[in-house]
Short mmCIF file of C-alpha atoms in Angstrom, two decimals:
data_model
loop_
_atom_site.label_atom_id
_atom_site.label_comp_id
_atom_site.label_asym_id
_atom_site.label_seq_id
_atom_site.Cartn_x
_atom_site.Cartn_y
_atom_site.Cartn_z
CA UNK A 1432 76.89 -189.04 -46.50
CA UNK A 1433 76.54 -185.67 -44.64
CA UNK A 1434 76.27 -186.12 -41.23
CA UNK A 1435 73.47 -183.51 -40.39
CA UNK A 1436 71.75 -182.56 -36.05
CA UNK A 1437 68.48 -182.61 -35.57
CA UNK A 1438 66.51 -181.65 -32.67
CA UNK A 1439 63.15 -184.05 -31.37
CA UNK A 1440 60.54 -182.75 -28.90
CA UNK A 1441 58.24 -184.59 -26.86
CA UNK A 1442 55.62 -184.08 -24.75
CA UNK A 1443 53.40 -186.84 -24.31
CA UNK A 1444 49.86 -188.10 -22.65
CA UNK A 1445 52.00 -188.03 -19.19
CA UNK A 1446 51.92 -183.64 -19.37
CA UNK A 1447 55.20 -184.18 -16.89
CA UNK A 1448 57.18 -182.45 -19.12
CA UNK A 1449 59.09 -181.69 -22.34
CA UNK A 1450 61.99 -184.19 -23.73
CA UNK A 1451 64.52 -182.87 -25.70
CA UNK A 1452 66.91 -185.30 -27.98
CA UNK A 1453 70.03 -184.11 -30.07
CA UNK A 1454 70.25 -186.51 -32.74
CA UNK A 1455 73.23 -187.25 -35.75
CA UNK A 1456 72.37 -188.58 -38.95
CA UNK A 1457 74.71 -189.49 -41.68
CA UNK A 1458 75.77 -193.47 -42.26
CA UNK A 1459 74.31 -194.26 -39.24
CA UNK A 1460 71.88 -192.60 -36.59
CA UNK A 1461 73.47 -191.33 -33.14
CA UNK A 1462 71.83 -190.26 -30.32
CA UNK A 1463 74.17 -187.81 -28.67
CA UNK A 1464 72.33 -185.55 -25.85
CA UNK A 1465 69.21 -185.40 -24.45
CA UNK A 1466 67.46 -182.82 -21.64
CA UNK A 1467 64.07 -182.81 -19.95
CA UNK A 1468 62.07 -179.52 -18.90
CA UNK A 1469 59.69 -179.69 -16.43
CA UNK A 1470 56.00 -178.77 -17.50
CA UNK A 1471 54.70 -175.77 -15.55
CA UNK A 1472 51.95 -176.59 -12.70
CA UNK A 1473 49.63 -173.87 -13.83
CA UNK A 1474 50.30 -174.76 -17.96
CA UNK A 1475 49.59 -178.54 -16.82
CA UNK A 1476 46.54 -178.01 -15.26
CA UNK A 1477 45.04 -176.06 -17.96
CA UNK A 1478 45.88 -178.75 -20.67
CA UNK A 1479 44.42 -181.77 -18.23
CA UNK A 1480 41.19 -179.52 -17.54
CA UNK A 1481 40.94 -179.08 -21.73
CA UNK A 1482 41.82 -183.00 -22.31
CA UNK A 1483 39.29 -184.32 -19.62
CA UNK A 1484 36.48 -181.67 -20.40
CA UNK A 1485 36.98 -181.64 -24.27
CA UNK A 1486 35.82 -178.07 -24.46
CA UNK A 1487 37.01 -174.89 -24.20
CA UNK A 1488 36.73 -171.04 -25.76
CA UNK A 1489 38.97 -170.61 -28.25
CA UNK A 1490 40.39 -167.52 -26.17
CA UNK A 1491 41.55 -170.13 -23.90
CA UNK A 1492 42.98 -172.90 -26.93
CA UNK A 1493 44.85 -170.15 -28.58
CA UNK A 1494 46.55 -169.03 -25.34
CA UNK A 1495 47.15 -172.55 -24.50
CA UNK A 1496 48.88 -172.73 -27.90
CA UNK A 1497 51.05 -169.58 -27.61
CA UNK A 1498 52.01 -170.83 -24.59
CA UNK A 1499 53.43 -174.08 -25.08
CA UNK A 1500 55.00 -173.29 -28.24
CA UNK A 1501 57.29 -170.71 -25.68
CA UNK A 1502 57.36 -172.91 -23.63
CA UNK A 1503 59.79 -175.22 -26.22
CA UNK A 1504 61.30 -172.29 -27.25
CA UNK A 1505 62.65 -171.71 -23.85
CA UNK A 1506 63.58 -175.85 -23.74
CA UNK A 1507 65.39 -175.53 -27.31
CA UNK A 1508 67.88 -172.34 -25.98
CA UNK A 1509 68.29 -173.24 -23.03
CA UNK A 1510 69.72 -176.82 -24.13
CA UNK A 1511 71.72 -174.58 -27.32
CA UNK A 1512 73.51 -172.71 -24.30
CA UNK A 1513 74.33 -175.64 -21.77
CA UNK A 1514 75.79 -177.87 -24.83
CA UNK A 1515 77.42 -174.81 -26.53
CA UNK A 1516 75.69 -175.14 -29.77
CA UNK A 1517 74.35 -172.59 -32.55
CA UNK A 1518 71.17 -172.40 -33.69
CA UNK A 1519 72.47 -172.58 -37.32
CA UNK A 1520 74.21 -176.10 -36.79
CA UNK A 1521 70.79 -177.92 -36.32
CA UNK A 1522 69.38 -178.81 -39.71
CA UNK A 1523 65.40 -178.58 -38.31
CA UNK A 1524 63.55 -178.99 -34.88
CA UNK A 1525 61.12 -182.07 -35.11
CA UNK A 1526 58.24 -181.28 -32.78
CA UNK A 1527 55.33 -183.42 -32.01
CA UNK A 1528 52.81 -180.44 -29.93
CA UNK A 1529 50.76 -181.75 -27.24
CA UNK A 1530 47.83 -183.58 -28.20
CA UNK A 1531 44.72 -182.19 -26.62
CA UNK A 1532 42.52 -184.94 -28.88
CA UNK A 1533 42.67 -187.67 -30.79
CA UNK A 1534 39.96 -188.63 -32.37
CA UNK A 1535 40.68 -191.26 -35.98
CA UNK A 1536 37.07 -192.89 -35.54
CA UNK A 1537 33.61 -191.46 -37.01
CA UNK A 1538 32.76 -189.35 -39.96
CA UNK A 1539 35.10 -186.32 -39.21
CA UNK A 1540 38.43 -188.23 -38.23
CA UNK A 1541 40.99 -185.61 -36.48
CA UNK A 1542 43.83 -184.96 -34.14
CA UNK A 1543 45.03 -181.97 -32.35
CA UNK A 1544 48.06 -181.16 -31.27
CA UNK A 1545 48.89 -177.34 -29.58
CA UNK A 1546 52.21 -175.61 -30.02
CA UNK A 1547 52.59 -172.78 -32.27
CA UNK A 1548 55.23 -173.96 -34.67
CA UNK A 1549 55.82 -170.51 -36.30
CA UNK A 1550 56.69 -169.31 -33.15
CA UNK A 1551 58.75 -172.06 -32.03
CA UNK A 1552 60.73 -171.36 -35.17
CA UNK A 1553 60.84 -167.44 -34.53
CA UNK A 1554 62.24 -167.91 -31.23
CA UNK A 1555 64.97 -170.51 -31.97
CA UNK A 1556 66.20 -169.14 -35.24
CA UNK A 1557 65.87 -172.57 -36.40
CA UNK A 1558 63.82 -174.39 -39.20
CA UNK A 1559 61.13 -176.58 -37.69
CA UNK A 1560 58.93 -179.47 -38.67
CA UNK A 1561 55.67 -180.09 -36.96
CA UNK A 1562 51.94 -181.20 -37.39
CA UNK A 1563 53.10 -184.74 -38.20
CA UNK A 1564 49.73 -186.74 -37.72
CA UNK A 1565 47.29 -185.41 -39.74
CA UNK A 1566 48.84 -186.45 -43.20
CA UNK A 1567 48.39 -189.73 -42.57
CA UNK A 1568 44.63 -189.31 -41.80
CA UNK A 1569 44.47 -187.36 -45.19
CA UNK A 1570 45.24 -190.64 -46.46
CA UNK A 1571 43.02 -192.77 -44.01
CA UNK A 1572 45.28 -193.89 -41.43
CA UNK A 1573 45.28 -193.71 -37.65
CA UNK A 1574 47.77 -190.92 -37.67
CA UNK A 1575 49.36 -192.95 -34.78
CA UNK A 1576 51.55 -194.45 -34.01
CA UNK A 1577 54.06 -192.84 -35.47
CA UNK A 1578 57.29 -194.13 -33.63
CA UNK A 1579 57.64 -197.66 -35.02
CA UNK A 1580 59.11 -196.95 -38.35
CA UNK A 1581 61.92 -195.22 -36.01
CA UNK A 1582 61.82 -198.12 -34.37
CA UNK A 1583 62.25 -200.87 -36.69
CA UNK A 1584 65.69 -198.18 -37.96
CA UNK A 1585 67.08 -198.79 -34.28
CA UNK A 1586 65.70 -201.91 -33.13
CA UNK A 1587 65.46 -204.45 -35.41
CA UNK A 1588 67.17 -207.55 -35.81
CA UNK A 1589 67.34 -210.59 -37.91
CA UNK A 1590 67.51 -213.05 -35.05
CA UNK A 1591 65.21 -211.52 -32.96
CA UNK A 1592 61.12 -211.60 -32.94
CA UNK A 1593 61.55 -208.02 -30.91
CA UNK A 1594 59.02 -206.07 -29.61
CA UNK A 1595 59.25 -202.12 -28.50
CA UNK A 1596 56.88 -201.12 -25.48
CA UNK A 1597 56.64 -197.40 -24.26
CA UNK A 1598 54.95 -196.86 -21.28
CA UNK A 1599 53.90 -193.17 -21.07
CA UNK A 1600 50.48 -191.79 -20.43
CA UNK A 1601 49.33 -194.21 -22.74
CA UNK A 1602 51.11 -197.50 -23.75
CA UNK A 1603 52.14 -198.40 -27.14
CA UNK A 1604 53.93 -201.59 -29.13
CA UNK A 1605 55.92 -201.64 -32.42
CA UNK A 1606 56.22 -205.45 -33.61
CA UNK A 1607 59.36 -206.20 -35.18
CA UNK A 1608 59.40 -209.21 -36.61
CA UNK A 1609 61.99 -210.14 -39.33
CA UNK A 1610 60.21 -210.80 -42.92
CA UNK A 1611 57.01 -209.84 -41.85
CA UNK A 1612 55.05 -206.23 -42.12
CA UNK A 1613 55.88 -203.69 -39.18
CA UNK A 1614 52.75 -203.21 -36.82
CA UNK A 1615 52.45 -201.24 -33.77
CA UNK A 1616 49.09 -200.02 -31.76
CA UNK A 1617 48.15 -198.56 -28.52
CA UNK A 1618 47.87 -201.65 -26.25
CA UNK A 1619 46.05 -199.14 -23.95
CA UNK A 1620 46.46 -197.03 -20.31
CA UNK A 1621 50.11 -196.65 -19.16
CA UNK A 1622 50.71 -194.19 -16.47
CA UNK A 1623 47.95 -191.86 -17.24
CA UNK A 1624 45.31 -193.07 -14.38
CA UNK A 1625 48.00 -194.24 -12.39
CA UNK A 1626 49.21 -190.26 -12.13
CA UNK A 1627 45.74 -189.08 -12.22
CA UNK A 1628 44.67 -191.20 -9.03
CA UNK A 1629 47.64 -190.32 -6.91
CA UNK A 1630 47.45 -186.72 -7.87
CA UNK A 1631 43.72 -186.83 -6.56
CA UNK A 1632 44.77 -188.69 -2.77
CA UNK A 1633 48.29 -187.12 -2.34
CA UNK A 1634 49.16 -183.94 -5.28
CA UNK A 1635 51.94 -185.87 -6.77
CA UNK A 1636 52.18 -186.18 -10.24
CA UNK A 1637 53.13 -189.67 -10.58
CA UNK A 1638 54.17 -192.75 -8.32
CA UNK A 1639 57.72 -192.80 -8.44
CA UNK A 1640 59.01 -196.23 -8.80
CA UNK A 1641 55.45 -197.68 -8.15
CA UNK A 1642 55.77 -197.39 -4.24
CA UNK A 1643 52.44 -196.84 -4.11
CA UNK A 1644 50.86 -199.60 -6.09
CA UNK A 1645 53.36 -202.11 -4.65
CA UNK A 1646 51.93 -200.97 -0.86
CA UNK A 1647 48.20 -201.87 -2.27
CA UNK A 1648 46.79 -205.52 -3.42
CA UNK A 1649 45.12 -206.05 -6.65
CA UNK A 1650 40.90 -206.17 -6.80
CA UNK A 1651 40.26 -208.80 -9.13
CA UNK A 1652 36.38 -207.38 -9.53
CA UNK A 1653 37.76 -204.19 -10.67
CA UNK A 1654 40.63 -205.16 -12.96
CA UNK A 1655 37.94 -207.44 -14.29
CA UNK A 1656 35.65 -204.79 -15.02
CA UNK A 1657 38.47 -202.54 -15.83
CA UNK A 1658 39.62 -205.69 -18.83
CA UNK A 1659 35.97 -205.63 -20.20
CA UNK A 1660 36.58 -202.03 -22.12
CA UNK A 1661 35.67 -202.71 -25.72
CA UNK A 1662 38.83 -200.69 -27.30
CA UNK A 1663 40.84 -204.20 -26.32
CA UNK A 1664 38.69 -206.26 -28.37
CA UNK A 1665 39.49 -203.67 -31.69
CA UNK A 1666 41.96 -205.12 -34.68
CA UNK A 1667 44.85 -203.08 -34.82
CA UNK A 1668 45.71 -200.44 -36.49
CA UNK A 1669 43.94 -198.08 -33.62
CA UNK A 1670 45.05 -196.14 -31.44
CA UNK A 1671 43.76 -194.39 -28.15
CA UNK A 1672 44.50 -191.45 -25.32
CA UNK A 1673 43.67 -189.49 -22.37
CA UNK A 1674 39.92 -189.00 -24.01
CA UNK A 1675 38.68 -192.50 -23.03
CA UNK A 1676 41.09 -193.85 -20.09
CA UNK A 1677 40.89 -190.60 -18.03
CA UNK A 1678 39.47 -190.58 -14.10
CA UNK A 1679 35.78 -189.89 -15.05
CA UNK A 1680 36.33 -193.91 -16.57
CA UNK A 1681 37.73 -195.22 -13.69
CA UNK A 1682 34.81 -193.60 -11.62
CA UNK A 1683 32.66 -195.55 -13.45
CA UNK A 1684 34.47 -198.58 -13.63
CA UNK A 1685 34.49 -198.24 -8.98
CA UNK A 1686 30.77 -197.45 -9.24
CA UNK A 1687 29.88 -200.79 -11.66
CA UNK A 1688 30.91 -203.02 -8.63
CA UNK A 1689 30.17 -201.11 -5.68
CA UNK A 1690 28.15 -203.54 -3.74
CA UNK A 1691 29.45 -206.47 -5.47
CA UNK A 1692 33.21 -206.55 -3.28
CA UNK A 1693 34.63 -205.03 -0.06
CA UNK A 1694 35.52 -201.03 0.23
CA UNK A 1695 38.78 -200.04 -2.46
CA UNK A 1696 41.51 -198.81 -0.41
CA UNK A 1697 43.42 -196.20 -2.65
CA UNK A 1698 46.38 -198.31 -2.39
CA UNK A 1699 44.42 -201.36 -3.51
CA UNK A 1700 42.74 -198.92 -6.60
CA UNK A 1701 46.75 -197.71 -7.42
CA UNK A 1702 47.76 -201.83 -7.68
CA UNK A 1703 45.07 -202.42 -9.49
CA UNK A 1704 45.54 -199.88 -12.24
CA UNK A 1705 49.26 -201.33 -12.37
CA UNK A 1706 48.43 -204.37 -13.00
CA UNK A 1707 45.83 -203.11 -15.68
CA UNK A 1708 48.30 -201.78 -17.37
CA UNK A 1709 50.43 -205.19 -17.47
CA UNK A 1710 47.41 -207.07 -18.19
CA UNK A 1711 46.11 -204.86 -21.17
CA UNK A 1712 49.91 -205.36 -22.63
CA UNK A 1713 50.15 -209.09 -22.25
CA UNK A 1714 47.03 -209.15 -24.18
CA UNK A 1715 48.46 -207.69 -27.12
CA UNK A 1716 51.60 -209.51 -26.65
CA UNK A 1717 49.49 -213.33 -26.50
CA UNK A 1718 48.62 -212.67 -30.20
CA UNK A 1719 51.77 -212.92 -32.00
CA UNK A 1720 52.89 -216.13 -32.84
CA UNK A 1721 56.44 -216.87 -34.00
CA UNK A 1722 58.90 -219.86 -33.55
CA UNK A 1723 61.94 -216.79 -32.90
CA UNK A 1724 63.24 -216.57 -29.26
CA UNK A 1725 60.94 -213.12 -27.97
CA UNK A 1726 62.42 -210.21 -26.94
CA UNK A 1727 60.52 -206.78 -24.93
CA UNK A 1728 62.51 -203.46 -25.18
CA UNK A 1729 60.88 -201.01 -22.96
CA UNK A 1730 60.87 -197.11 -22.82
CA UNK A 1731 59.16 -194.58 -21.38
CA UNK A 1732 58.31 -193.43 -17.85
CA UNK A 1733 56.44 -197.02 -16.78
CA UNK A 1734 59.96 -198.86 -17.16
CA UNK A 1735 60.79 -196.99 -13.56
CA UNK A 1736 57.65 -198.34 -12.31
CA UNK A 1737 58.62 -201.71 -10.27
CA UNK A 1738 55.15 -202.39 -9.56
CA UNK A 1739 54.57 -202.78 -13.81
CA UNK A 1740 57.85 -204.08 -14.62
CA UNK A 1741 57.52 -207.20 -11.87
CA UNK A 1742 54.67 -207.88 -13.46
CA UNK A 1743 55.52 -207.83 -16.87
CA UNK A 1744 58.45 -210.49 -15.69
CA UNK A 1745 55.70 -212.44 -13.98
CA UNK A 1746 53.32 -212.61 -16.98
CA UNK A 1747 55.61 -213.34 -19.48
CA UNK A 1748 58.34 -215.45 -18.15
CA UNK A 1749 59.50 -217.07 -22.19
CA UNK A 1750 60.44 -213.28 -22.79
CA UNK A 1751 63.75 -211.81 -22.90
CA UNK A 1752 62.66 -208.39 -21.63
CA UNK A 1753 65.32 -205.06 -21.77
CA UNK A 1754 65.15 -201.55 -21.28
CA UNK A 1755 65.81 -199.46 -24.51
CA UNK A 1756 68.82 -197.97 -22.43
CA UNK A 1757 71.06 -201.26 -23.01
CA UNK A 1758 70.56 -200.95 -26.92
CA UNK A 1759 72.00 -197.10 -26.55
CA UNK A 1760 68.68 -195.14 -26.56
CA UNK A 1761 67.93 -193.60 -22.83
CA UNK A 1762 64.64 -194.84 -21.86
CA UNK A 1763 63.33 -191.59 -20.91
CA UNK A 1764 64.09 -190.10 -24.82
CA UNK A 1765 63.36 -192.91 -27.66
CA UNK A 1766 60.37 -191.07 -28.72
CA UNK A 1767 61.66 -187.40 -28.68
CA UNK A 1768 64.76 -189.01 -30.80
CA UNK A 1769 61.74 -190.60 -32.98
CA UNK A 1770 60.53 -187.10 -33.71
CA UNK A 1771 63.99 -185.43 -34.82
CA UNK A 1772 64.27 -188.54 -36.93
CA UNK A 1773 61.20 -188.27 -38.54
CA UNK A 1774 61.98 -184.23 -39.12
CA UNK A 1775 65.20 -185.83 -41.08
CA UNK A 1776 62.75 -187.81 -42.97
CA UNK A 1777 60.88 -185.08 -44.03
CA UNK A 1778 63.57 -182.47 -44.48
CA UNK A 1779 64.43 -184.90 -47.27
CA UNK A 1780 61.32 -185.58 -48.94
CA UNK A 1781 61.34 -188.94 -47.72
CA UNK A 1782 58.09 -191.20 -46.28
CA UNK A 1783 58.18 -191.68 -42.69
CA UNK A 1784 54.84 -193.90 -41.86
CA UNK A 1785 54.68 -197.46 -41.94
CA UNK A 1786 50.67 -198.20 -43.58
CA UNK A 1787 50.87 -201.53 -42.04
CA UNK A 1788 51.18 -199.47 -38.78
CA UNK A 1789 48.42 -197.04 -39.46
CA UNK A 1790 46.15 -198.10 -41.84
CA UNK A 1791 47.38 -195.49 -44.46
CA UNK A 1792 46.48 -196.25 -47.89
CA UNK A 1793 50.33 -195.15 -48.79
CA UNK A 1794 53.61 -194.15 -47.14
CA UNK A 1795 54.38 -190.76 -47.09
CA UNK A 1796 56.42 -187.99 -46.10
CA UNK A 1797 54.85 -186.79 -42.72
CA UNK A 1798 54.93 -182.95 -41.09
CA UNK A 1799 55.42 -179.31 -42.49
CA UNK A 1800 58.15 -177.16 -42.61
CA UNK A 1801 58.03 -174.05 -40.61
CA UNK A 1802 60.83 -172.34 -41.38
CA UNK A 1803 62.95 -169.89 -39.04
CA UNK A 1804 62.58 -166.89 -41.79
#
């Protein structure tokens, strides 16, 4: 077989930045390179005031789309030049867009992700494959998550009842159990209101290494009231983002037990959302049953957080529990390297979703082809 290169782009519910993997695929899948471009302040703000406002001229959305789709461009050439590669050696880009809203419930299900793809493709000189969700709405699934089917082609193992956690904005599983149907949901927040709240008190985009939530002490009235949100009660296949766990939430989470506990210290607040994200992942992970030893390969930006990884360790103590980075995926890039895999997937005609995932009525070949002429 071939060996063909394919590009992936990310960038996710975090809006930290944009992930680049260089992926191989041929007998077996190689992940060879990877780079990560900063997101501009001014760019970032824009998209968080559009996500947390959910309105906007369409002036503004069309700009916003212009904008990031150069804003890849730039990403793509400038990682062509530093690893001495030609556009016409990658096979296709695989890009995912920024989603601005996801919305699979109600009578009008949707998703939108900005990034002008043609654009993208003019700029590069390179074929490109975007708009990956929305063709597995047309066929009445969740559109999300996408990743586990790229999981269970890295991950999975006979011997092994594995699970794959990314922590970004939002957090997400893919369950990986041998002889059973591949599931995977949004378990719920990740880093998204933990970079939202110390953005607010100190203009930093995230807590590196969860200093800050390891200075604080967890409110048990607030995570309490924090646990209570109905999306954890919800069968999977669903799937959630930055449109319900956002800061106007946790504003009214504070305000439903004011009076009822001492003043939140910020620091107390940070630990708290920490520990809400542990908590709302152990509850996902307490409903799987199997008599296989249990294994937890994390990704994303929440495997640097200390302050979430001690207490994943704490809370589930029977699990063997390893960043993706030990099983040759960087932890920073599994999902970018998802995306140029699923571009190889399509490039060839062949289905990418998983319905026991998603809730599709089929599998199918997922994304369009944009191509560079």
């Amino acid at each position: 077989m071939q060996q063909e290169y394919y590009l992936g782009i990310m960038s996710g519910t975090s809006l930290d930045g944009v992930d680049i993997a260089l992926m191989a695929f041929g007998e077996k899948p190689q992940f060879i390179a990877a780079q990560f471009t900063p997101m501009p302040a001014d760019l970032r703000q824009d998209l968080l005031q559009l996500i947390s406002q959910g309105n906007s001229t369409l002036q503004r959305l069309g700009e916003l789309d212009q904008r990031l789709a150069l804003l890849y461009a730039e990403a793509v050439n400038h990682f062509l030049t530093r690893h001495q590669l030609q556009p016409q050696q990658i096979r296709a880009i695989g890009c995912h867009g920024q989603t601005v809203w996801h919305a699979p419930q109600g009578n009008f299900p949707f998703t939108m992700q900005l990034g002008d793809m043609n654009l993208l493709a003019a700029r590069t000189g390179i074929d490109v494959v975007g708009d990956f969700r929305r063709k597995d709405m047309a066929f009445g699934g969740q559109g999300a998550p996408l990743v586990p089917a790229f999981h269970q082609a890295w991950f999975y193992d006979e011997n092994w009842a594995t699970v794959v956690l990314n922590i970004g904005g939002i957090s997400n599983i893919s369950v990986l159990f041998p002889h059973q149907p591949i599931i995977g949901y949004d378990t719920g927040t990740g880093n998204a209101l933990m970079d939202g709240w110390i953005e607010c008190h100190f203009g930093k985009s995230y807590d590196a290494d969860g200093q800050w939530a390891r200075s604080g002490n967890v409110r048990s009235a607030l995570l309490t009231e924090m646990l209570k949100e109905p999306y954890f009660q919800l069968p999977p296949p669903k799937s959630t983002g930055r449109e319900l766990f956002n800061l106007a939430w946790l504003e009214n989470k504070i305000q439903k037990i004011a009076g009822k506990t001492t003043a939140l210290l910020p620091q107390d607040v940070q630990a708290t959302l920490a520990e809400f994200t542990v908590q709302s992942i152990v509850l996902a992970l307490n409903n799987i049953q199997t008599t296989l030893p249990c294994r937890l390969l994390v990704c994303g930006g929440g495997a640097k957080n200390q302050a979430i990884m001690n207490g994943l360790k704490q809370a589930l103590p029977s699990w063997r529990i390893q960043l993706t980075t030990e099983l040759d995926l960087d932890i920073d890039y599994v999902e970018a390297a998802a995306f140029a895999w699923l571009a190889y997937r399509r490039m060839h005609n062949l289905p990418a979703n998983l319905p026991s995932v998603t809730g599709a009525t089929s599998a199918v070949s997922l994304g369009a082809i944009f191509p560079k002429e």
